[in-house]
Amino acid sequence: MTRRFWVYIEQENGKPHQVSWELLGVARRLADEIKDELEKSGDTALVEGVLVGHHVEHIAREALHYGADTVYYVDDPAVKHYLNKPYTTVLTQLVKKYQPEVMLVGATTLGRDLAGSVATSVGTGLTADTTHLAMGSPKEGEKKLLMATRPAFGGNVIATILCRNHRPQMATVRPRVFSMPERIAEPKGQVVREDIAITPEMINAEIVEFLTDKASTVNIEYADVIVAGGRGLGNPKGFALIKELADELGGVVGASRACVDAHWIGYEHQVGQTGKTVRPKLYIAAGISGAIQHKVGMQESDFILAINRDPNAPIFEIATLGIVGDLYEVIPAMIREIRARKEAKHG
Amino acid sequence: MFHALVSIKQVPDTTNIRIDPETNNLIRQGVPTILNPYDAHAVAAAVEWKRKLGGQVTVITMGPASAVTSLRECIEMGADRAILISDRKFAGADTWATSYVLSEVIKAIHAEQPIDLVFFGKQAIDGDTAQVGPGVAVRLDLPIITYAVKIHEVDLQNRKVVIERKTESRNEVIRASLPAALTCEKEIAEIPYASLPDLVYSLRYEPELWTTEGPISFDPTQLGLRGSPTTVFKTGTPEKHKGGEVIKTAELGVEGAVRTALDKILAVEGMASLLGVSK
């Protein structure tokens, strides 16, 4: 028997979403976690990607570099852009054909839309927004299952979810929750083109127009440096100061939910449970108290600097370094100091 | 006549949840329950289009008896009919079992009075799964537009709807045939102030109660815990992180604190070149 660990390779406009590679890394680790069972049973485990789009063979080949043993892809002009029904139908057919044991999908807007539909259509369970995945036995001696752990109640509780009797065991995972696997220079896997006809019955909606291209303006998920502001800014103008520091450090602007709800700044800047998960090398949290909903979105950052007037703010519990002080004094001083050091370097 | 159906959920206000520091348990006592914020905007959008086109808004929810409070809130906002789907046999349902019950109810309502649009909030703030909307749409074979931010057009004559949705990188305008389903972002519509007649109507409004006893029947194997493919294996509280050093401007002065902080940040390998600042 072949135990297949599947990853949905997401693409838009012929570009793969990086979360797909992160998930291939996770799938490989999960496959390794059942090695003991494979040795006993003589089964094999495969990490496989599945991809839908038009002119996407290059993406299928790229997936091999991130550890896929096989990538199945469907290439048809009718599925150039993501649409719920044709993508769901194609994925459902492939799942039925290959019967994967596990299927991981990026928890992006498109990925969540697709995963919920495929799970319903296949008739299996799906765990959303998982933050930890492992293959483990719920009881000693029992066959290993996907243990999908996720936050609930706004991050106040974490729950481990099982899908015992239905396959595949599906989970969505947010971008940046797991790190990137190393790129393999000379991969051994293969790509397989699947001939699935896209029929008119599969099309029940059409894209009539693409609007704003936000991609070029903000993409906080993959930023290395984020300077984020919270309610402590006191007013929307505070974000000008946040932006000035972010620009000085080559970073982008983040925000807590309170600021987004108050319309001080756009949703695309929101970090946290209902915003984006980020893991930059440097996260500066200014005037953010550190509610659990915010912390779950940024606690994996390599270095967290918190600036807050309140010495008891929960943000200090996860900060690598904290400054208790007025952000309107600290940040301008920081900008001056950085400029001085840059000049010293060039001068 | 436009008929909109909105599926809502009453949720604990997760921004008010606290953890008992001694037992590490969730303090549920005193946590207010609210109409899921995204659902409120979905109701607002449905009512807005009812007012434009003339018609009716039906609101449904699956939940405990206390969820009538949220249904009344929807009536106050301008919905016309509200149904509480409540039975102990539904308890413990995951998103699969929930979407089964909702789709059976929607089918029955549709048979009585055809539905044009089925509205959902983009997700509920307690579970944050965003799975029920797509699940119901697949079961009913409806086109689904998730993360909807604007309804451009509802053309009842030609049976078409044009809806703008948000993806990671851009907005897409999608045309679909009616009936269709959508899951709503907050931008979809502003929450209206209740009109006096709606307010008065809501005060004495009693939502209908649908149970496993009727008015429709459900397949018992699809309900509640038994009908749920996923089960909660264990729960816990998130790992507590240990905070690092904290310095104070009151002690080091603003400049002193900033210099100390920058020195520590730049001491991390690779940071100086990343930030373009020398140590």
XYZ file of C-alpha atoms in Angstrom:
626
model
C 0.000 0.000 0.000
C 1.117 3.531 -0.680
C 0.394 6.097 1.983
C 0.153 9.436 0.238
C 0.740 12.813 1.882
C -0.732 15.457 -0.394
C -0.114 19.162 -0.647
C -2.256 21.473 -2.734
C 0.125 23.649 -4.757
C -1.523 27.043 -4.951
C -0.812 29.339 -7.862
C -2.158 32.615 -9.079
C -1.184 34.156 -12.427
C 1.347 31.411 -13.031
C 3.140 32.129 -9.754
C 3.247 29.575 -6.959
C 2.299 30.642 -3.442
C 5.220 30.085 -1.090
C 2.976 28.372 1.476
C 2.900 25.408 -0.922
C 6.627 24.851 -0.381
C 6.261 25.274 3.373
C 3.609 22.547 3.309
C 5.751 20.201 1.222
C 8.323 20.501 4.011
C 5.671 19.621 6.598
C 4.339 16.706 4.521
C 7.854 15.260 4.291
C 8.237 15.444 8.057
C 4.824 13.748 8.547
C 5.814 10.971 6.144
C 9.032 10.486 8.141
C 7.013 10.224 11.349
C 5.384 6.973 10.189
C 8.677 5.274 9.240
C 8.258 2.736 12.075
C 4.847 1.721 10.711
C 6.218 1.471 7.170
C 9.032 -0.820 8.282
C 6.552 -3.180 9.919
C 3.962 -3.198 7.155
C 6.196 -2.920 4.090
C 4.107 0.056 2.922
C 5.655 3.068 1.277
C 4.967 6.733 1.889
C 4.954 9.398 -0.809
C 4.875 13.177 -0.579
C 2.864 14.443 -3.520
C 1.739 17.781 -4.869
C -1.442 18.506 -6.778
C -1.810 21.551 -8.966
C -4.511 23.114 -11.145
C -4.107 25.984 -13.629
C -3.020 26.862 -17.148
C 0.628 26.735 -18.322
C 1.672 25.507 -14.897
C 4.082 22.680 -15.685
C 6.982 24.857 -14.537
C 5.346 25.170 -11.118
C 4.890 21.390 -10.947
C 8.605 21.005 -11.691
C 9.520 23.613 -9.095
C 7.556 21.648 -6.472
C 9.913 18.713 -6.978
C 12.713 20.932 -5.667
C 10.852 21.255 -2.364
C 10.577 17.529 -1.848
C 7.560 16.281 -3.822
C 7.966 12.702 -5.077
C 5.192 13.260 -7.618
C 3.225 16.284 -8.756
C -0.110 15.707 -10.487
C -1.286 18.675 -12.489
C -4.279 19.662 -14.557
C -3.621 22.205 -17.281
C -6.580 23.801 -19.025
C -7.375 27.385 -20.119
C -10.772 27.108 -18.385
C -9.025 26.850 -15.004
C -6.403 29.537 -15.587
C -7.841 31.475 -12.636
C -9.205 30.023 -9.445
C -12.935 29.392 -9.401
C -14.575 27.363 -6.696
C -16.539 24.779 -8.632
C -14.130 23.637 -11.351
C -11.209 23.533 -8.891
C -13.311 21.641 -6.337
C -14.499 19.166 -8.941
C -11.011 18.490 -10.278
C -9.511 18.068 -6.818
C -12.362 15.789 -5.762
C -11.770 13.559 -8.774
C -8.055 13.340 -8.053
C -8.620 12.580 -4.379
C -11.001 9.777 -5.314
C -8.500 8.405 -7.820
C -5.409 8.387 -5.585
C -6.962 8.179 -2.092
C -4.409 10.222 -0.180
C -4.175 9.692 3.556
C -3.454 13.332 4.371
C -4.102 16.516 2.397
C -2.706 19.914 3.357
C -3.875 23.210 1.878
C -2.566 26.728 2.539
C -5.011 28.786 4.598
C -5.027 31.623 2.082
C -8.291 33.120 0.853
C -8.309 30.777 -2.136
C -7.060 27.797 -0.137
C -9.731 28.094 2.523
C -12.425 28.470 -0.115
C -11.161 25.340 -1.868
C -10.431 23.155 1.173
C -13.891 23.630 2.698
C -15.513 22.716 -0.584
C -13.301 19.709 -1.357
C -13.773 18.290 2.152
C -17.551 18.523 1.810
C -17.539 17.142 -1.688
C -15.263 14.201 -0.786
C -17.065 13.697 2.525
C -14.240 14.070 4.985
C -13.157 16.180 7.943
C -11.126 19.358 7.732
C -9.276 21.224 10.445
C -8.758 24.907 9.734
C -5.748 27.077 10.504
C -3.611 24.438 12.139
C -0.486 25.613 13.923
C 1.004 22.217 14.723
C 0.821 18.939 12.802
C 2.115 15.505 13.760
C 1.464 11.835 13.022
C 0.693 10.141 16.316
C -1.257 7.305 17.907
C -4.241 8.503 19.915
C -3.929 5.271 21.926
C -0.939 3.024 22.301
C -0.837 0.484 19.497
C -3.367 2.354 17.370
C -2.412 3.303 13.828
C -0.988 6.804 13.586
C -3.363 9.587 12.653
C -2.872 13.208 11.725
C -2.953 15.197 14.947
C -3.983 18.664 13.861
C -3.638 21.335 16.522
C -5.236 24.741 16.168
C -6.141 27.763 18.235
C -9.811 28.376 19.045
C -11.760 31.007 20.959
C -9.560 33.747 19.616
C -6.372 31.897 20.522
C -7.274 31.401 24.186
C -7.502 27.627 23.778
C -5.613 25.163 21.626
C -7.358 22.003 20.475
C -5.988 18.875 18.820
C -8.411 17.513 16.235
C -8.573 14.010 14.764
C -10.368 12.673 11.726
C -10.566 8.964 12.502
C -12.784 7.332 9.919
C -12.658 9.468 6.808
C -9.898 10.108 4.288
C -8.044 12.168 3.457
C -7.403 13.787 6.815
C -7.459 17.418 5.705
C -5.967 20.515 7.267
C -5.363 24.091 6.242
C -2.222 25.857 7.431
C -1.545 29.570 7.315
C 1.431 30.905 5.421
C 4.504 31.368 7.628
C 3.387 29.007 10.396
C 6.044 26.571 9.190
C 9.439 27.472 7.821
C 10.609 26.878 4.267
C 12.293 23.557 3.474
C 15.683 23.692 1.783
C 15.555 23.732 -1.977
C 16.880 20.475 -3.435
C 19.237 21.185 -6.344
C 18.691 17.924 -8.212
C 15.310 16.452 -7.358
C 14.303 12.900 -8.184
C 10.528 13.235 -8.403
C 8.327 13.295 -11.478
C 5.453 15.366 -12.785
C 2.297 13.709 -14.112
C -0.226 15.527 -16.274
C -3.761 14.424 -15.482
C -6.301 14.492 -18.284
C -9.441 15.805 -16.698
C -11.821 17.564 -19.038
C -13.279 20.823 -17.740
C -16.914 20.560 -18.792
C -19.478 23.408 -18.991
C -21.390 21.933 -16.000
C -18.330 22.660 -13.850
C -18.552 26.390 -14.563
C -21.206 28.207 -12.535
C -19.416 31.534 -12.141
C -17.008 33.668 -14.135
C -14.527 36.387 -13.299
C -15.578 39.521 -15.160
C -12.891 41.865 -13.876
C -9.740 42.039 -11.789
C -9.459 45.171 -9.691
C -6.664 46.676 -7.581
C -3.379 44.876 -7.534
C -2.621 45.033 -3.842
C 0.280 42.602 -4.103
C 2.772 45.331 -4.955
C 1.736 47.562 -2.061
C 1.620 45.457 1.104
C 2.610 41.897 1.767
C 3.270 41.680 5.451
C 3.296 37.872 5.627
C 6.681 37.538 3.999
C 8.310 40.722 5.290
C 11.587 40.380 7.202
C 11.000 43.527 9.213
C 7.634 44.702 10.550
C 6.926 47.782 12.617
C 3.423 47.471 14.036
C 1.261 50.005 15.814
C -1.617 49.499 18.240
C -4.204 51.450 20.127
C -1.423 53.095 22.127
C -0.773 55.312 19.106
C -3.822 57.234 20.270
C -4.845 58.401 16.817
C -4.553 57.361 13.155
C -1.794 59.916 12.504
C 0.516 57.792 14.645
C 0.909 55.440 11.707
C 2.936 58.124 9.901
C 5.575 57.710 12.601
C 5.335 53.914 12.412
C 5.804 54.120 8.642
C 8.813 56.399 9.016
C 10.558 53.854 11.252
C 9.532 50.970 8.991
C 10.965 52.801 5.955
C 14.169 53.496 7.811
C 14.554 49.762 8.535
C 13.427 48.563 5.099
C 10.318 47.058 6.670
C 6.550 47.228 6.359
C 3.765 48.492 8.605
C 1.668 46.137 10.709
C -1.280 46.871 12.989
C -3.406 45.381 15.737
C -7.072 44.629 15.200
C -8.187 47.585 17.307
C -6.589 50.023 14.821
C -8.074 48.252 11.812
C -11.537 48.136 13.404
C -11.249 51.864 14.137
C -10.378 52.423 10.424
C -6.997 53.930 11.309
C -5.349 51.649 8.750
C -6.376 49.005 6.195
C -7.096 45.357 6.965
C -4.156 44.199 4.835
C -1.889 45.465 7.657
C -3.615 43.474 10.409
C -1.544 40.940 12.331
C -3.217 38.310 14.476
C -5.934 35.724 14.728
C -8.265 37.437 12.274
C -5.423 39.043 10.305
C -2.135 37.657 9.050
C 0.363 35.360 10.696
C 3.868 36.734 10.374
C 7.333 35.538 11.345
C 9.765 38.305 10.454
C 13.333 38.509 11.663
C 12.440 41.701 13.536
C 8.993 42.671 14.844
C 8.624 46.002 16.591
C 5.333 46.314 18.486
C 4.616 49.913 19.437
C 1.641 50.740 21.633
C 0.306 47.192 21.284
C -0.852 45.754 24.587
C -0.498 42.188 23.343
C -3.933 40.597 23.500
C -3.776 36.859 22.818
C -5.434 37.425 19.434
C -2.482 39.571 18.404
C 0.186 37.360 19.940
C -0.865 34.230 18.045
C -0.134 36.077 14.813
C 3.409 37.229 15.607
C 4.932 35.195 18.427
C 7.123 33.179 16.037
C 9.051 36.301 15.024
C 12.799 35.892 15.567
C 13.232 39.106 17.558
C 10.358 41.019 19.130
C 10.930 44.531 20.435
C 7.964 45.862 22.409
C 7.531 49.540 23.202
C 4.770 50.326 25.676
C 4.108 52.782 28.468
C 2.457 50.141 30.628
C 5.072 47.892 32.295
C 2.356 45.257 32.832
C 1.313 45.032 29.172
C 1.117 41.334 28.176
C 3.232 42.049 25.086
C 6.302 42.079 27.377
C 5.624 38.399 28.178
C 6.664 37.422 24.668
C 9.007 40.259 23.762
C 12.679 39.444 23.283
C 13.342 42.938 24.526
C 10.983 45.500 26.001
C 11.202 49.254 26.381
C 8.868 50.781 28.940
C 8.357 54.312 27.723
C 6.349 56.690 25.569
C 6.457 55.526 21.967
C 6.225 59.145 20.815
C 9.593 59.724 22.509
C 11.178 56.343 21.821
C 10.434 56.006 18.098
C 11.637 59.470 17.038
C 14.810 58.866 19.077
C 15.207 55.506 17.401
C 14.826 57.031 13.937
C 17.457 59.684 14.807
C 19.851 57.050 16.177
C 19.456 54.809 13.115
C 20.053 57.742 10.767
C 23.124 58.745 12.733
C 24.530 55.214 12.543
C 23.817 54.988 8.816
C 25.620 58.294 8.247
C 28.543 57.211 10.374
C 28.793 54.108 8.198
C 28.764 56.039 4.922
C 30.699 59.055 6.166
C -39.533 39.687 -5.135
C -36.103 39.147 -3.708
C -35.669 36.433 -1.087
C -32.433 36.467 0.879
C -31.518 33.890 3.479
C -28.852 34.672 6.062
C -27.227 31.969 8.167
C -25.950 33.417 11.428
C -24.239 32.245 14.615
C -24.300 33.476 18.172
C -20.768 33.392 19.554
C -18.921 34.164 22.786
C -17.278 37.562 22.492
C -13.754 36.199 22.144
C -12.198 39.577 22.808
C -13.569 39.297 26.345
C -12.430 35.773 27.113
C -10.004 35.446 29.969
C -7.972 32.548 31.276
C -7.951 31.697 34.972
C -4.254 32.170 35.812
C -4.334 29.412 38.433
C -6.261 26.643 36.745
C -5.459 27.676 33.154
C -9.122 27.133 32.339
C -11.263 29.263 30.110
C -13.482 31.528 32.208
C -16.803 31.192 30.415
C -18.799 32.748 33.188
C -19.806 36.287 32.445
C -18.507 36.134 28.880
C -21.161 37.880 26.834
C -22.508 36.194 23.726
C -22.958 38.302 20.642
C -24.170 38.007 17.089
C -21.035 37.023 15.145
C -19.776 40.388 13.819
C -19.334 39.227 10.208
C -22.873 37.789 10.269
C -24.233 41.156 11.380
C -22.769 42.711 8.244
C -24.204 39.890 6.132
C -27.671 40.636 7.562
C -27.154 44.332 6.873
C -26.323 43.589 3.225
C -29.336 41.305 2.814
C -31.637 43.964 4.282
C -30.091 46.683 2.110
C -30.869 44.694 -1.053
C -34.328 43.762 0.171
C -35.043 47.489 0.496
C -33.718 48.135 -3.003
C -35.567 45.297 -4.727
C -38.516 44.586 -2.475
C -38.790 41.189 -0.887
C -37.963 39.268 2.245
C -35.024 38.351 4.468
C -35.103 35.058 6.345
C -32.513 34.438 9.053
C -31.597 31.010 10.381
C -29.254 29.814 13.090
C -28.338 26.480 14.590
C -27.611 26.791 18.279
C -28.927 26.746 21.828
C -32.227 28.343 22.883
C -30.347 31.477 23.978
C -29.537 32.209 20.321
C -33.000 33.782 19.928
C -31.367 36.966 21.234
C -29.211 37.163 18.116
C -32.162 36.280 15.874
C -34.151 39.158 17.402
C -31.207 41.434 16.739
C -31.458 40.485 13.050
C -35.193 41.223 13.067
C -34.361 44.584 14.613
C -31.990 45.222 11.699
C -34.806 44.559 9.247
C -35.035 40.792 8.728
C -38.582 39.484 8.380
C -38.488 35.895 9.497
C -36.194 34.045 11.898
C -35.763 30.348 12.554
C -33.932 28.753 15.460
C -32.701 25.248 14.650
C -32.153 23.725 18.024
C -32.013 20.216 19.394
C -29.692 18.362 21.737
C -29.097 15.899 18.887
C -27.291 18.676 16.981
C -24.819 19.242 19.817
C -21.147 18.644 19.125
C -21.529 19.091 15.376
C -18.366 19.975 13.462
C -18.501 22.049 10.285
C -19.473 19.014 8.184
C -22.474 18.099 10.366
C -23.419 21.770 10.728
C -23.446 22.310 6.977
C -25.630 19.201 6.611
C -28.343 20.555 8.931
C -28.220 24.063 7.467
C -28.453 22.820 3.902
C -31.470 20.625 4.718
C -33.216 23.616 6.318
C -32.351 25.901 3.397
C -33.699 23.315 0.949
C -37.004 23.211 2.833
C -37.325 27.004 2.950
C -36.413 27.208 -0.731
C -39.206 24.747 -1.565
C -41.687 26.996 0.280
C -40.413 30.247 -1.164
C -37.494 30.202 -3.627
C -34.283 31.799 -2.318
C -32.112 34.045 -4.506
C -29.075 34.608 -2.303
C -27.726 32.736 0.708
C -25.548 34.964 2.927
C -22.945 33.910 5.500
C -20.373 35.891 7.482
C -16.856 35.082 6.274
C -16.193 33.159 9.485
C -17.347 32.933 13.094
C -15.000 34.520 15.616
C -15.117 31.552 18.022
C -14.051 28.824 15.589
C -12.602 30.960 12.774
C -12.908 28.047 10.331
C -14.689 29.756 7.387
C -15.817 26.276 6.317
C -19.578 26.260 6.796
C -20.397 28.622 3.905
C -18.492 26.652 1.258
C -19.782 23.410 2.819
C -23.425 24.437 2.453
C -22.834 25.749 -1.073
C -21.300 22.443 -2.193
C -24.162 20.468 -0.677
C -26.730 22.661 -2.445
C -24.623 22.970 -5.609
C -24.712 26.766 -5.471
C -22.031 29.050 -6.863
C -20.155 30.426 -3.839
C -18.361 33.743 -3.633
C -16.262 33.872 -0.467
C -14.769 37.010 1.116
C -17.338 39.189 -0.624
C -16.792 42.928 -0.131
C -19.442 44.402 -2.426
C -22.594 43.311 -4.212
C -22.529 45.211 -7.491
C -25.737 43.933 -8.986
C -28.615 41.557 -8.307
C -30.514 40.969 -11.540
C -33.610 38.998 -10.639
C -34.933 39.022 -14.199
C -31.874 37.524 -15.849
C -31.060 35.487 -12.707
C -27.535 36.906 -12.335
C -25.546 38.393 -9.508
C -22.292 40.365 -9.711
C -20.200 40.300 -6.554
C -16.752 41.643 -5.749
C -14.514 39.506 -3.572
C -11.145 39.964 -1.995
C -8.235 37.617 -2.497
C -4.716 37.968 -1.153
C -3.408 39.948 -4.073
C -6.383 41.735 -5.610
C -10.133 42.067 -5.834
C -12.111 40.001 -8.320
C -15.522 40.800 -9.713
C -17.457 37.585 -10.224
C -20.665 36.993 -12.101
C -22.718 33.978 -11.092
C -26.161 32.648 -11.747
C -28.904 32.803 -9.113
C -29.441 31.261 -6.690
C -25.944 31.791 -5.307
C -24.176 31.912 -1.945
C -21.693 34.380 -0.541
C -19.605 34.791 2.607
C -19.255 38.396 3.714
C -16.456 40.646 4.881
C -17.433 43.614 7.042
C -17.170 46.013 4.078
C -20.214 44.383 2.468
C -22.590 46.782 4.275
C -22.722 49.146 7.223
C -24.838 48.067 10.182
C -28.021 50.151 9.944
C -29.716 51.911 12.832
C -32.934 50.075 13.653
C -36.074 51.793 12.457
C -38.806 52.235 15.031
C -41.233 49.788 13.363
C -38.482 47.131 13.125
C -37.533 47.725 16.748
C -41.116 47.326 17.926
C -41.604 44.270 15.710
C -38.442 42.629 17.085
C -39.515 43.079 20.703
C -42.559 40.896 20.322
C -41.142 38.637 17.616
C -40.902 34.933 18.490
C -38.559 33.005 16.183
C -39.822 29.685 14.836
C -38.287 26.607 16.426
C -37.177 23.759 14.194
C -36.023 20.527 15.844
C -35.368 16.916 14.829
C -39.096 16.411 15.471
C -40.067 18.757 12.654
C -41.139 20.462 10.541
C -38.523 18.597 8.450
C -36.721 15.355 9.131
C -32.977 14.796 9.260
C -30.833 11.705 8.759
C -29.865 10.928 12.380
C -26.493 9.458 11.346
C -25.451 12.887 10.017
C -26.154 14.832 13.199
C -24.097 16.119 16.100
C -20.990 14.320 17.304
C -21.992 11.105 15.534
C -22.291 12.846 12.180
C -18.985 14.702 12.555
C -15.876 13.340 10.823
C -13.625 15.343 13.139
C -13.391 14.996 16.889
C -11.568 17.012 19.491
C -8.839 14.762 20.885
C -7.595 17.140 23.549
C -7.609 20.800 24.482
C -5.175 22.946 26.368
C -3.950 26.448 26.846
C -1.282 27.877 24.590
C 2.302 27.537 25.722
C 3.400 30.426 27.863
C 6.369 32.269 26.447
C 8.967 33.753 28.714
C 9.558 37.423 28.191
C 13.067 38.738 27.764
C 14.751 41.733 29.313
C 12.743 44.917 29.843
C 14.441 48.305 30.003
C 12.878 51.597 31.051
C 13.271 55.069 29.608
C 12.608 56.336 33.132
C 15.886 54.723 34.199
C 18.128 54.933 31.134
C 16.657 58.043 29.538
C 15.055 57.888 26.100
C 18.331 58.085 24.183
C 20.016 55.582 26.474
C 17.185 53.075 26.172
C 17.117 53.423 22.383
C 20.890 52.942 22.076
C 20.781 49.890 24.342
C 17.898 48.401 22.368
C 19.576 48.976 18.996
C 22.840 47.477 20.239
C 20.995 44.332 21.322
C 19.047 44.037 18.077
C 22.122 44.588 15.925
C 24.085 42.038 17.936
C 21.845 39.334 16.418
C 23.611 37.620 13.555
C 22.628 38.955 10.157
C 20.543 41.803 11.591
C 22.961 44.636 10.784
C 23.085 43.763 7.100
C 19.322 43.130 6.970
C 18.560 46.553 8.406
C 21.420 48.323 6.650
C 22.579 49.772 9.971
C 26.026 49.261 11.429
C 26.480 48.043 14.989
